[in-house]
Short mmCIF file of C-alpha atoms in Angstrom, two decimals:
data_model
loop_
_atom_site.label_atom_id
_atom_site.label_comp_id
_atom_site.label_asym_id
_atom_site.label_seq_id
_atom_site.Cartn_x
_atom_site.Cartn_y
_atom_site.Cartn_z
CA UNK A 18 0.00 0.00 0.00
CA UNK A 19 1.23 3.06 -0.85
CA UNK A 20 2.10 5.89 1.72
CA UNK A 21 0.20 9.31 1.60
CA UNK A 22 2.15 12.18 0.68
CA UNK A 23 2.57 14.45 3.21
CA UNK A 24 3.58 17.98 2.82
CA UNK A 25 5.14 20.84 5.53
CA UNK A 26 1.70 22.30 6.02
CA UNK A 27 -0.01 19.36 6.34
CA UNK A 28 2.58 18.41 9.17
CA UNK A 29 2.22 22.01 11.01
CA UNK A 30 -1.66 21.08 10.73
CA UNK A 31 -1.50 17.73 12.61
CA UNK A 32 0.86 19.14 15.21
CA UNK A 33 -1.57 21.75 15.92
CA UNK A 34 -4.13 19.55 16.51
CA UNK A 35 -1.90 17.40 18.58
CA UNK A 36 -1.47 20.35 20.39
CA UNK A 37 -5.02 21.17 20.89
CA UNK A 38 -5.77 17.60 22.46
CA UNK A 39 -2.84 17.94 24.67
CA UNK A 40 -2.74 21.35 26.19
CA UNK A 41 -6.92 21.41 26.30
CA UNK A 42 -8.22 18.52 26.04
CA UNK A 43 -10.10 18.30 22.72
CA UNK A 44 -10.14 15.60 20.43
CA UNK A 45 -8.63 15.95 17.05
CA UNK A 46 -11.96 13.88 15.84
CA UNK A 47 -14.05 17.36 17.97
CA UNK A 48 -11.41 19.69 15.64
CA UNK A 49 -12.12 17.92 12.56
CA UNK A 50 -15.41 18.61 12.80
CA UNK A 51 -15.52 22.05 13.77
CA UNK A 52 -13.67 23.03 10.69
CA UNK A 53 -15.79 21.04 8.17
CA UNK A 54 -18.65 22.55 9.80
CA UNK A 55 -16.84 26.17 9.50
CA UNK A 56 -16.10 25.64 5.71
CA UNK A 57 -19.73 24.00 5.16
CA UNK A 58 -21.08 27.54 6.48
CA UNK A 59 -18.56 29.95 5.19
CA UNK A 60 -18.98 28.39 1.44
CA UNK A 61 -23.28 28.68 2.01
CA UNK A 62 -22.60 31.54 2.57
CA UNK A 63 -20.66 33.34 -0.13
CA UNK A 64 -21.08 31.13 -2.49
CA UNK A 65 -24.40 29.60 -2.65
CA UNK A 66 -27.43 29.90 -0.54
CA UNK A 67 -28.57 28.82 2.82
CA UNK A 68 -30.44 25.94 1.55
CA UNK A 69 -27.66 24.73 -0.35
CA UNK A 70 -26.19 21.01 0.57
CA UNK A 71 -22.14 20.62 0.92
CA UNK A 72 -20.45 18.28 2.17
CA UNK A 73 -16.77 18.72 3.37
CA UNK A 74 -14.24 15.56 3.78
CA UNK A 75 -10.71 16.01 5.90
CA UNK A 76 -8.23 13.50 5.44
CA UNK A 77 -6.79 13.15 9.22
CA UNK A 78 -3.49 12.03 7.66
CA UNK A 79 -2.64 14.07 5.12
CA UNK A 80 -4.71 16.99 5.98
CA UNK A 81 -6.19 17.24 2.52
CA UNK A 82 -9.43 18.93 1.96
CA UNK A 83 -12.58 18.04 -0.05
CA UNK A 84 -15.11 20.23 -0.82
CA UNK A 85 -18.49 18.89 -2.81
CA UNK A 86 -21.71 20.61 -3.89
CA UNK A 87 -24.74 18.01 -3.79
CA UNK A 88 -28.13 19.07 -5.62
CA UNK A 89 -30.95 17.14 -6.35
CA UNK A 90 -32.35 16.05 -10.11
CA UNK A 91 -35.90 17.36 -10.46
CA UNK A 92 -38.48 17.67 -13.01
CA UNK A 93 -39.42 21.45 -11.63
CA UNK A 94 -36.62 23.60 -9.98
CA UNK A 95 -38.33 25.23 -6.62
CA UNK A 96 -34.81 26.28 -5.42
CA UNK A 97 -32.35 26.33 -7.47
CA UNK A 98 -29.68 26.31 -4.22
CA UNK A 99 -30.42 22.18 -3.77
CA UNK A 100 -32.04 21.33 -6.91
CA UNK A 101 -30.67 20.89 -10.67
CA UNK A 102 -33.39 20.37 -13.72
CA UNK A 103 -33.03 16.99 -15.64
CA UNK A 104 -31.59 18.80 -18.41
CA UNK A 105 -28.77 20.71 -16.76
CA UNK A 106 -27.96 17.29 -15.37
CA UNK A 107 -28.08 15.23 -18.60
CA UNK A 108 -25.18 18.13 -19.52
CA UNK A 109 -23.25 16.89 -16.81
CA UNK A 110 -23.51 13.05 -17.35
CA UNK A 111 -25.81 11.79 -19.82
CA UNK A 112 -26.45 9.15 -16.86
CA UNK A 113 -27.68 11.42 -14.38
CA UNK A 114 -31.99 10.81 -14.47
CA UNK A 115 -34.78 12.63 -12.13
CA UNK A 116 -34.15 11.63 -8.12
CA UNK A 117 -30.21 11.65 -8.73
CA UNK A 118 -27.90 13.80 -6.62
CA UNK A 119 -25.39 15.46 -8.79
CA UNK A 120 -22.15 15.65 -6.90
CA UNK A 121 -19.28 18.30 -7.90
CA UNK A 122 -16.10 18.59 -5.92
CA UNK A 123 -15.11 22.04 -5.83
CA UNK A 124 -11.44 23.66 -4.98
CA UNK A 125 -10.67 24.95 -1.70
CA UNK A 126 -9.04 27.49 -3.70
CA UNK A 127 -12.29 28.81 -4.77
CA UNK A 128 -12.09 30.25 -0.94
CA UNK A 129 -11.64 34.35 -1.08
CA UNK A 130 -9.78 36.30 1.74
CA UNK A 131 -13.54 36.96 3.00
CA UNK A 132 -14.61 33.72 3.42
CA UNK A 133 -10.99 32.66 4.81
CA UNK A 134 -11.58 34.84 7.41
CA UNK A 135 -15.22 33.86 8.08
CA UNK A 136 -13.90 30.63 8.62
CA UNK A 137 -11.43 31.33 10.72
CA UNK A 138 -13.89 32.74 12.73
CA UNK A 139 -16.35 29.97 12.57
CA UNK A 140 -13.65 27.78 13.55
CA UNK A 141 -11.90 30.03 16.74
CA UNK A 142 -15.73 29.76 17.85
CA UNK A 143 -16.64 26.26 17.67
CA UNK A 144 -13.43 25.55 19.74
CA UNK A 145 -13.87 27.61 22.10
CA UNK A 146 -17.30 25.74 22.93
CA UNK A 147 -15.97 22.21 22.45
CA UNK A 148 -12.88 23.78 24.82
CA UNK A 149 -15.57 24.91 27.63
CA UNK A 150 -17.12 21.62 27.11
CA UNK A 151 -14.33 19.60 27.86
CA UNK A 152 -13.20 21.31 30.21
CA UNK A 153 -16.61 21.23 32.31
CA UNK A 154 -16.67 17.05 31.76
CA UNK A 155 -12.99 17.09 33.20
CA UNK A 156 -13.86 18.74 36.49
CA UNK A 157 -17.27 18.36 36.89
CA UNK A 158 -16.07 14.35 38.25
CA UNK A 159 -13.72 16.28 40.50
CA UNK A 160 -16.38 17.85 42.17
CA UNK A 161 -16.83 16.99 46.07
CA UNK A 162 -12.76 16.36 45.91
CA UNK A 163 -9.78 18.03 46.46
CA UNK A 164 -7.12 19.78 44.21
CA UNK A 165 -4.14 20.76 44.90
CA UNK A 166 -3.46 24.23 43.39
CA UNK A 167 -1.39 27.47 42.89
CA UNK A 168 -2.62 30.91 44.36
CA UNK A 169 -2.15 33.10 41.24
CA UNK A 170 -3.88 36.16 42.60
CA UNK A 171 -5.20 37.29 45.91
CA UNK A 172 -7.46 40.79 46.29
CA UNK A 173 -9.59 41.53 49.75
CA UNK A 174 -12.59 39.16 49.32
CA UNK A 175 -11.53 36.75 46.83
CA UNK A 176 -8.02 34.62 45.50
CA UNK A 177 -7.87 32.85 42.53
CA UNK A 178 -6.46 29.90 42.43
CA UNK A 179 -5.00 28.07 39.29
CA UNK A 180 -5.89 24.49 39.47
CA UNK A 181 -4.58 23.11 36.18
CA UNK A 182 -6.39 23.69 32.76
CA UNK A 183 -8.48 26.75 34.31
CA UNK A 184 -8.59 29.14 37.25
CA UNK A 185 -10.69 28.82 40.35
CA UNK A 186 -12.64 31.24 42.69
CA UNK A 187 -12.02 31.39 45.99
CA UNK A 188 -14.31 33.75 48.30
CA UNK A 189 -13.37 35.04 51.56
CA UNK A 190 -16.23 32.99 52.69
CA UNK A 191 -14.80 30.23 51.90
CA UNK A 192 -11.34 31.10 53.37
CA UNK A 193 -10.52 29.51 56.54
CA UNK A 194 -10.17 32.48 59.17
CA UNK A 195 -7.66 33.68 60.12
CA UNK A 196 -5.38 31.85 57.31
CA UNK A 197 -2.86 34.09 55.25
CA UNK A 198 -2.86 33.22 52.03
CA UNK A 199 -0.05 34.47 49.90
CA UNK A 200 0.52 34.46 45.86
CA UNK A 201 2.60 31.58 44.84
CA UNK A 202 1.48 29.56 47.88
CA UNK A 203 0.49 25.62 46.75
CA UNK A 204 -2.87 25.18 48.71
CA UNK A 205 -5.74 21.96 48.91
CA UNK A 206 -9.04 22.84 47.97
CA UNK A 207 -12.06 21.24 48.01
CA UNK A 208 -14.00 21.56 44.86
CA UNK A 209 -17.60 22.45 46.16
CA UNK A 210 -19.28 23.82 42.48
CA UNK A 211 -18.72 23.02 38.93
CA UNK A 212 -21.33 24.49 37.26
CA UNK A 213 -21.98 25.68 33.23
CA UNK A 214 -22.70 29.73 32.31
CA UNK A 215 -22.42 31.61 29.47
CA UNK A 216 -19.37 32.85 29.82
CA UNK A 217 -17.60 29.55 30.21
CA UNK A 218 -17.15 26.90 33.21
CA UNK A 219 -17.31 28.57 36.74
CA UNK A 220 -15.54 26.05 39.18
CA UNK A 221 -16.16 27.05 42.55
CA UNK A 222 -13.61 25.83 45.18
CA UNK A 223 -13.42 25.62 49.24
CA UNK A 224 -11.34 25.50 52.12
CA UNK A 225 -14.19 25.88 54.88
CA UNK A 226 -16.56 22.55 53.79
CA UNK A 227 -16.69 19.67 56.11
CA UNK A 228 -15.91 17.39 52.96
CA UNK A 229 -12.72 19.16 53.26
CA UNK A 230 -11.99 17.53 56.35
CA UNK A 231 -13.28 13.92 55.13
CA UNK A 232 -11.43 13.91 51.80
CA UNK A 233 -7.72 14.79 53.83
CA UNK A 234 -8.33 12.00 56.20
CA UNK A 235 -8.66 9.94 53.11
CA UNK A 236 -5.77 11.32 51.91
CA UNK A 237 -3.44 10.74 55.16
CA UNK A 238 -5.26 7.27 56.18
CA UNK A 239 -4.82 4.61 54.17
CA UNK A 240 -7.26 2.57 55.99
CA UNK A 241 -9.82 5.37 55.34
CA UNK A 242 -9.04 5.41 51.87
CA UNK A 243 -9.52 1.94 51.50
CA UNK A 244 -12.80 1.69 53.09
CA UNK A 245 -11.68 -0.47 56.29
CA UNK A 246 -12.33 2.51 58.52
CA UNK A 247 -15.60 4.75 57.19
CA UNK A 248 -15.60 8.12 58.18
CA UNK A 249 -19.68 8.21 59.23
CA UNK A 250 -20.25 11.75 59.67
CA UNK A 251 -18.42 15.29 60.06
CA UNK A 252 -19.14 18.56 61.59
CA UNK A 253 -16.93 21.46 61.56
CA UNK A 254 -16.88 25.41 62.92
CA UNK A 255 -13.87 25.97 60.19
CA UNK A 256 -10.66 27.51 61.75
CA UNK A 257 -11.64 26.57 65.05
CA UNK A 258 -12.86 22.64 65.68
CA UNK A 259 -14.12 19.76 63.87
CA UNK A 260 -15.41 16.49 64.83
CA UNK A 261 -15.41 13.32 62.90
CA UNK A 262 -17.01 10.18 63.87
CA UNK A 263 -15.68 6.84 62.70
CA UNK A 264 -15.79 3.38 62.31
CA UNK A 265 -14.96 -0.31 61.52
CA UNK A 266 -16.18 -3.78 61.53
CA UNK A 267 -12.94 -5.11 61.86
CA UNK A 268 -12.72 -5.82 65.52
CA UNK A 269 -8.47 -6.31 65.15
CA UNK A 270 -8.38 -2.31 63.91
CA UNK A 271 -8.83 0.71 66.27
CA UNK A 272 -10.17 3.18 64.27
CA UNK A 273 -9.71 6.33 66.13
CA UNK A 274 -5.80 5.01 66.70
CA UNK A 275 -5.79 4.41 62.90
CA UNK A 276 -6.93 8.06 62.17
CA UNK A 277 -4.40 9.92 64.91
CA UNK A 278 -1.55 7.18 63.66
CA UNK A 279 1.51 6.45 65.00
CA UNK A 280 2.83 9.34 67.38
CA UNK A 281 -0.13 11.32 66.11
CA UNK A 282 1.47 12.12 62.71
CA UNK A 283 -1.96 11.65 60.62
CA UNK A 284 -4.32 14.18 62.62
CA UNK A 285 -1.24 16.45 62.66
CA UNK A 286 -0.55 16.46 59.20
CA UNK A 287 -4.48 17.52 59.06
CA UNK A 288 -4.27 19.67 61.27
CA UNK A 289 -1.49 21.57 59.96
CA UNK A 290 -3.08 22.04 56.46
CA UNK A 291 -6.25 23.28 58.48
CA UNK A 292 -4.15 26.43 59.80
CA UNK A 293 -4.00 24.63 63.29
CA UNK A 294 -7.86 23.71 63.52
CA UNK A 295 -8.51 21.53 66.12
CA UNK A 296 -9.85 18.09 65.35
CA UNK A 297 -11.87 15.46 67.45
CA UNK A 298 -11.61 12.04 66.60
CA UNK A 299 -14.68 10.07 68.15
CA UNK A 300 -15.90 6.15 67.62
CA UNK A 301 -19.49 6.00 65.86
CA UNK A 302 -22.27 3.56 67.58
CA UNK A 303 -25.48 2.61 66.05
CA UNK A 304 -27.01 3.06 69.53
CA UNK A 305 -27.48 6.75 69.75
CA UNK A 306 -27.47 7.00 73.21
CA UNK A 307 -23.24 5.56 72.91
CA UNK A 308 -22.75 7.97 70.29
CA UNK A 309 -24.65 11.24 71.71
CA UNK A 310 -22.45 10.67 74.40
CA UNK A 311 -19.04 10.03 72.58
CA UNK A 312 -20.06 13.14 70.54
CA UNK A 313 -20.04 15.42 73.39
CA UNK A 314 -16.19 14.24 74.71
CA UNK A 315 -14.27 15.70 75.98
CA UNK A 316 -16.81 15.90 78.65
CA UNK A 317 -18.37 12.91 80.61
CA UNK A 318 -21.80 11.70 80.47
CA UNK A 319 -24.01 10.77 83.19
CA UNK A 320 -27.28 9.76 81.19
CA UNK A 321 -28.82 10.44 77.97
CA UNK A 322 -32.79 9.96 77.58
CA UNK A 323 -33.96 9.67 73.73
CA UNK A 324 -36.81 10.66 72.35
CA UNK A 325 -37.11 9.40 68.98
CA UNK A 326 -40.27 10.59 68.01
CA UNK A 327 -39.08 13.90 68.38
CA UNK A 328 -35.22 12.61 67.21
CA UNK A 329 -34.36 14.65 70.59
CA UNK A 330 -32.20 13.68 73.70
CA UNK A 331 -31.77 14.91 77.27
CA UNK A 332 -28.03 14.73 78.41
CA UNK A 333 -27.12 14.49 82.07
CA UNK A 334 -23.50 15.74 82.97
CA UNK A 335 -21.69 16.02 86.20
CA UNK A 336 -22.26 19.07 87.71
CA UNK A 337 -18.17 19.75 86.60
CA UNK A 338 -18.87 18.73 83.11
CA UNK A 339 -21.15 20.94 82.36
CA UNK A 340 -19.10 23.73 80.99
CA UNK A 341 -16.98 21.46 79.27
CA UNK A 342 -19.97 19.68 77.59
CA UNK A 343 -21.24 23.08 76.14
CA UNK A 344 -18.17 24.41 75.21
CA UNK A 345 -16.82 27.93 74.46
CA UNK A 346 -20.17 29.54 73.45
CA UNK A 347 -21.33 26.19 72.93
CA UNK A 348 -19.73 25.38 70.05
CA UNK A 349 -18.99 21.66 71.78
CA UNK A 350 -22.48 21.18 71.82
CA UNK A 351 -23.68 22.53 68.32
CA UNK A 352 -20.95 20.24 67.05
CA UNK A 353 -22.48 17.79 68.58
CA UNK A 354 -25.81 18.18 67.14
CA UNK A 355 -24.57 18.77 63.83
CA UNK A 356 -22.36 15.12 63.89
CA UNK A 357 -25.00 13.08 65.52
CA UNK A 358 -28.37 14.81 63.80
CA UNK A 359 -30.14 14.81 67.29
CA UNK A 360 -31.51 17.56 69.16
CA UNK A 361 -29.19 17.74 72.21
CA UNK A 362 -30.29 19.41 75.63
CA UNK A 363 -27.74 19.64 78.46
CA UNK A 364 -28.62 19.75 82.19
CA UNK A 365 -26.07 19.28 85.34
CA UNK A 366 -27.30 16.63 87.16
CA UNK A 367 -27.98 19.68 90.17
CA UNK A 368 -30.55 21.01 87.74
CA UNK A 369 -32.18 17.94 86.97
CA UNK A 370 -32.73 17.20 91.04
CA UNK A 371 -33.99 21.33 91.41
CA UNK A 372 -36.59 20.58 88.42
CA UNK A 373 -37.46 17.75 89.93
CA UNK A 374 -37.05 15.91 86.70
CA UNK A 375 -37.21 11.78 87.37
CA UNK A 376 -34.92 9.94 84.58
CA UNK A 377 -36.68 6.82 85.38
CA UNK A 378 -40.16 8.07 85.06
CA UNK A 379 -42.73 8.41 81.72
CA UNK A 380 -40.85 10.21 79.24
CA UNK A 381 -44.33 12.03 78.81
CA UNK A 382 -44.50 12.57 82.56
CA UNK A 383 -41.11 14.57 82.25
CA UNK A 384 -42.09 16.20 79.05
CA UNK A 385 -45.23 17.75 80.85
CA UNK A 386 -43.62 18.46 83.47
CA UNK A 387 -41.02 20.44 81.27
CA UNK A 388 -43.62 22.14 79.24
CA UNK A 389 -45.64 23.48 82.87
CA UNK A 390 -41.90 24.67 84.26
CA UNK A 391 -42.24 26.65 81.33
CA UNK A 392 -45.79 28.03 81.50
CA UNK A 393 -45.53 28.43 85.03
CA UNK A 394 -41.53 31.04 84.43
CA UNK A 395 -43.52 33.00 81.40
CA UNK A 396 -46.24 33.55 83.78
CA UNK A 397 -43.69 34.86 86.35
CA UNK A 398 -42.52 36.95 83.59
CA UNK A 399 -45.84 38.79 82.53
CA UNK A 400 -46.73 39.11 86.48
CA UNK A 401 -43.27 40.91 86.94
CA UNK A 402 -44.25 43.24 83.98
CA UNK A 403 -47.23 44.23 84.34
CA UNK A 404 -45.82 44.86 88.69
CA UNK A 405 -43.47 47.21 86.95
CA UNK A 406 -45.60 48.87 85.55
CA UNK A 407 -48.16 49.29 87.79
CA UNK A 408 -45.17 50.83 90.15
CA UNK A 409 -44.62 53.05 87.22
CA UNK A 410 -48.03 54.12 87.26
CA UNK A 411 -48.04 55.10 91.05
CA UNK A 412 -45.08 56.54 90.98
CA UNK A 413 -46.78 59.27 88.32
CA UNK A 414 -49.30 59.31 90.31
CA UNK A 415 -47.55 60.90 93.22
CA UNK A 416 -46.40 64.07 93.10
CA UNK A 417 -44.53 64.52 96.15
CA UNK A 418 -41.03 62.85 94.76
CA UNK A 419 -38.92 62.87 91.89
CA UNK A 420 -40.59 60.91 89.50
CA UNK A 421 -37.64 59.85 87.65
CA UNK A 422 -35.67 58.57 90.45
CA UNK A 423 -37.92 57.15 92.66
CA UNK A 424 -38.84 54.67 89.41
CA UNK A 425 -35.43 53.92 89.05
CA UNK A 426 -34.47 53.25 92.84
CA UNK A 427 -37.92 51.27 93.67
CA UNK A 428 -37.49 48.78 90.68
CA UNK A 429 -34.16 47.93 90.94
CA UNK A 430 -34.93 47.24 94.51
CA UNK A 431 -37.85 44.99 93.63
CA UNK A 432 -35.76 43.15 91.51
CA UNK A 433 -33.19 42.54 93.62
CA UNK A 434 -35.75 41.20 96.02
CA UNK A 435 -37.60 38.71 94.02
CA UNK A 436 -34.87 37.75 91.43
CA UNK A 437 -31.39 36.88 91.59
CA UNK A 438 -29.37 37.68 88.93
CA UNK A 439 -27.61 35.05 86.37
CA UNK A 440 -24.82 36.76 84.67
CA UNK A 441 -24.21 33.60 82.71
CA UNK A 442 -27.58 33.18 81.70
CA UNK A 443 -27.49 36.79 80.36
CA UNK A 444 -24.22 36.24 78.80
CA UNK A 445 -24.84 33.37 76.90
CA UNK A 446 -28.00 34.61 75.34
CA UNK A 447 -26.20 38.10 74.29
CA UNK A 448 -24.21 36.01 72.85
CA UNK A 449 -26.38 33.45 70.82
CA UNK A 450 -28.50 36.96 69.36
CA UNK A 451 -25.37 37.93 68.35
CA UNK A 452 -24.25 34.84 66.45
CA UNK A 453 -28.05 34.91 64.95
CA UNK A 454 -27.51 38.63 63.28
CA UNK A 455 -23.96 37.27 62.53
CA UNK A 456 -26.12 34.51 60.66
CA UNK A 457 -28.51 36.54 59.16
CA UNK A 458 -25.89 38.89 57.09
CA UNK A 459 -26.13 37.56 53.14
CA UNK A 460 -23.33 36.09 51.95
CA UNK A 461 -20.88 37.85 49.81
CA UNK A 462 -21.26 35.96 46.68
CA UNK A 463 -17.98 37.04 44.01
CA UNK A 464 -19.93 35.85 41.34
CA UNK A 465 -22.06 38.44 41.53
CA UNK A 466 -19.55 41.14 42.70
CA UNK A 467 -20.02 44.28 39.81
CA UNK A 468 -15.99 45.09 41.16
CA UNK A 469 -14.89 42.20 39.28
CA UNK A 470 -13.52 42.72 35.57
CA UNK A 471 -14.92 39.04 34.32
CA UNK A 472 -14.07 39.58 31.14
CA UNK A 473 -10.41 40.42 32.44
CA UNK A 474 -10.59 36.92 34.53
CA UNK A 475 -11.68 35.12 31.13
CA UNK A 476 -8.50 36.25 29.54
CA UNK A 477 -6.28 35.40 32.43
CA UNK A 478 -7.16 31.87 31.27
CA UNK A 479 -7.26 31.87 27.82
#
């Protein structure tokens, strides 16, 4: 068999599309047929009509182009653009009869500047889409894992982060706080959005999800990775604590001891990529009860009552392990919640004797009894209200004192009276109304940030 001649341009055209399957990804076979559909368009439309039917072959070998003009043998031309009379055919070949195609090849050559260009245009365009295309079915199966890439560019509430083929957003919401992150800097992130616009692929990436968490323990322990030890759930306050619950069914591995590994090395490696977030390592149990009270160690558990209708539980602690059990503004116990899906509520075991709570009893004793504690302190409440301010009234009334500061001095001394007053209590909710208008602020959102030159960030990657 005789080998096809191949020529210098030929050979620059097959290494550019060589190149094109290498550097992003496209198939020569997705090139090929860009171009034939460019020249198939380009020809229509300078040379012919829209109607018209052409049909463009590419020899993948030798490069060589074919271009051929197909119109159909009719009795009566409607449109001249797809359709030849018998007669005009008989000219051609003698052969040809009515419901032949009549085939003519026609020189590339025949191609003006114009139409080069048009198809040059064609062509940049319909790679560009098969170039966002691939590149969305490359990392949309990397979603929900983690890349490893390079911080190309950091500004105040987003860094960019080149993770290959393409760039990445990352938002200062989904920066782990208090972590510096500098231009140059190699840095895991966990791929939490791959998603299709118009202006390309928009791969959104994280350091703050709890998948984060799961995917480096996967990472560091081979056991984790694979599937002898199953990481069962994860919570996480990122840049502070996380907890991760695990298990095994083989009784000859420790999984907690597999996950800290030898000398602690594992968790620390974690760790250490987590800017020094803390990490709790805890055994999973299908009995809730073992695991609502493994998910609140450090601390030690007295008793935990379930209520499964209700997928809530009452927790008993040692008057000493109370504090411990919450945690610093609770975040020990919302951790808690979060990795075990119960509702969690926390009494010292001095509190459950002054409610008069019995552990042993109904569960629907207890629950009333809960629910007419807390009819009978809202009561107290509205009775201390409207005593204030009926005192409020009087004090109008009279007209022998002050009005201002005999209010003042007379409530305050009522209070102190009939209440005593629970600096904790008061401190704890101050707290939890801040964290809720902490929670309700939107989200900043770069996406949607007008400061951003997009069209600048779409050439920083092309």
């Amino acid at each position: 068999m005789a080998r096809k001649k191949v020529d210098a341009a030929t050979k620059a055209f097959i290494k550019a599309l060589d190149a094109l399957e290498e550097e992003r990804g496209i198939a020569k076979a997705t090139v090929l047929d860009a171009l034939k559909e460019a020249l198939e368009k380009s020809y229509k439309k300078n040379y012919l009509g829209p109607d018209s039917i052409v049909n463009v072959e590419i020899d993948e070998e030798t490069g060589k182009i074919r271009l051929f003009e197909i119109k159909h043998v009719v009795d009566d031309v409607m449109d001249e653009d797809y359709e030849l009379s018998e007669e005009e055919a008989k000219e051609i070949d003698p052969k040809y009869e009515v419901g032949d195609d009549v085939i003519t090849e026609v020189s590339p050559e025949v191609f003006g500047r114009l139409a080069a260009i048009q198809t040059k245009q064609i062509l940049r365009q319909k790679i560009r889409e098969a170039e966002k295309e691939a590149l969305y079915n490359e990392y949309v199966d990397k979603k929900d894992d983690i890349i490893t890439g390079i911080v190309d560019r950091v500004e105040e509430r987003f860094a960019i982060i080149n993770i290959g083929k393409t760039g990445a957003l990352l938002p200062l919401n989904a920066q782990i706080p208090g972590e510096v992150i500098n231009e140059g800097q190699h840095l895991k992130v966990y791929v939490s959005d791959v998603e299709k616009t118009t202006k390309g692929t928009h791969i959104g990436v994280s350091r703050t999800e709890p998948g984060l968490v799961k995917r480096l323990f996967e990472m560091e322990v081979p056991e984790i990775y694979d599937g002898t030890v199953e990481i069962k759930s994860v919570s996480r306050e990122p840049g502070e604590r996380s907890k991760i619950a695990v298990f095994t069914d083989n009784e000859d591995i420790d999984p907690i001891g597999a996950c800290v590994g030898p000398k602690g090395t594992r968790v620390r490696n974690v760790v250490t990529e987590l800017n020094g977030e803390m990490i709790d390592i805890i055994s999973w149990d299908e009995d809730p009860i073992t695991f609502i009270s493994n998910a609140l160690s450090p601390a030690q558990v007295a008793t935990v009552k379930t209520n499964e209708e209700e997928n809530s539980a009452l927790v008993v602690v040692p008057d000493n392990q109370l504090s411990l059990a919450i945690g610093k503004r609770g975040q020990n116990a919302r951790l808690a919640v979060r990795l075990t899906g119960w509702k969690i509520d926390i009494k010292s075991e001095s509190e459950i004797a002054e409610e008069g709570i019995d552990l042993d009893a109904d569960e629907a004793m207890n629950n009333e009894l809960l629910a007419a504690m807390e009819e009978t302190h809202q009561d107290d409440a509205l009775v201390a209200e409207s005593f204030d301010d009926a005192l409020v009234a009087e004090s109008f009334d009279d007209e022998s004192f002050d009005e201002e500061e005999s209010i003042n001095v007379d409530i305050e001394a009522l209070r102190e009276q009939h209440e005593e007053e629970d600096t904790d209590y008061v401190k704890v909710i101050a707290e939890e109304d801040e964290a809720s208008e902490e929670e309700n602020e939107p989200e900043y959102d770069p996406k949607f940030d007008e400061d951003i030159d997009y069209d600048e960030y779409d050439k920083y990657y092309d």
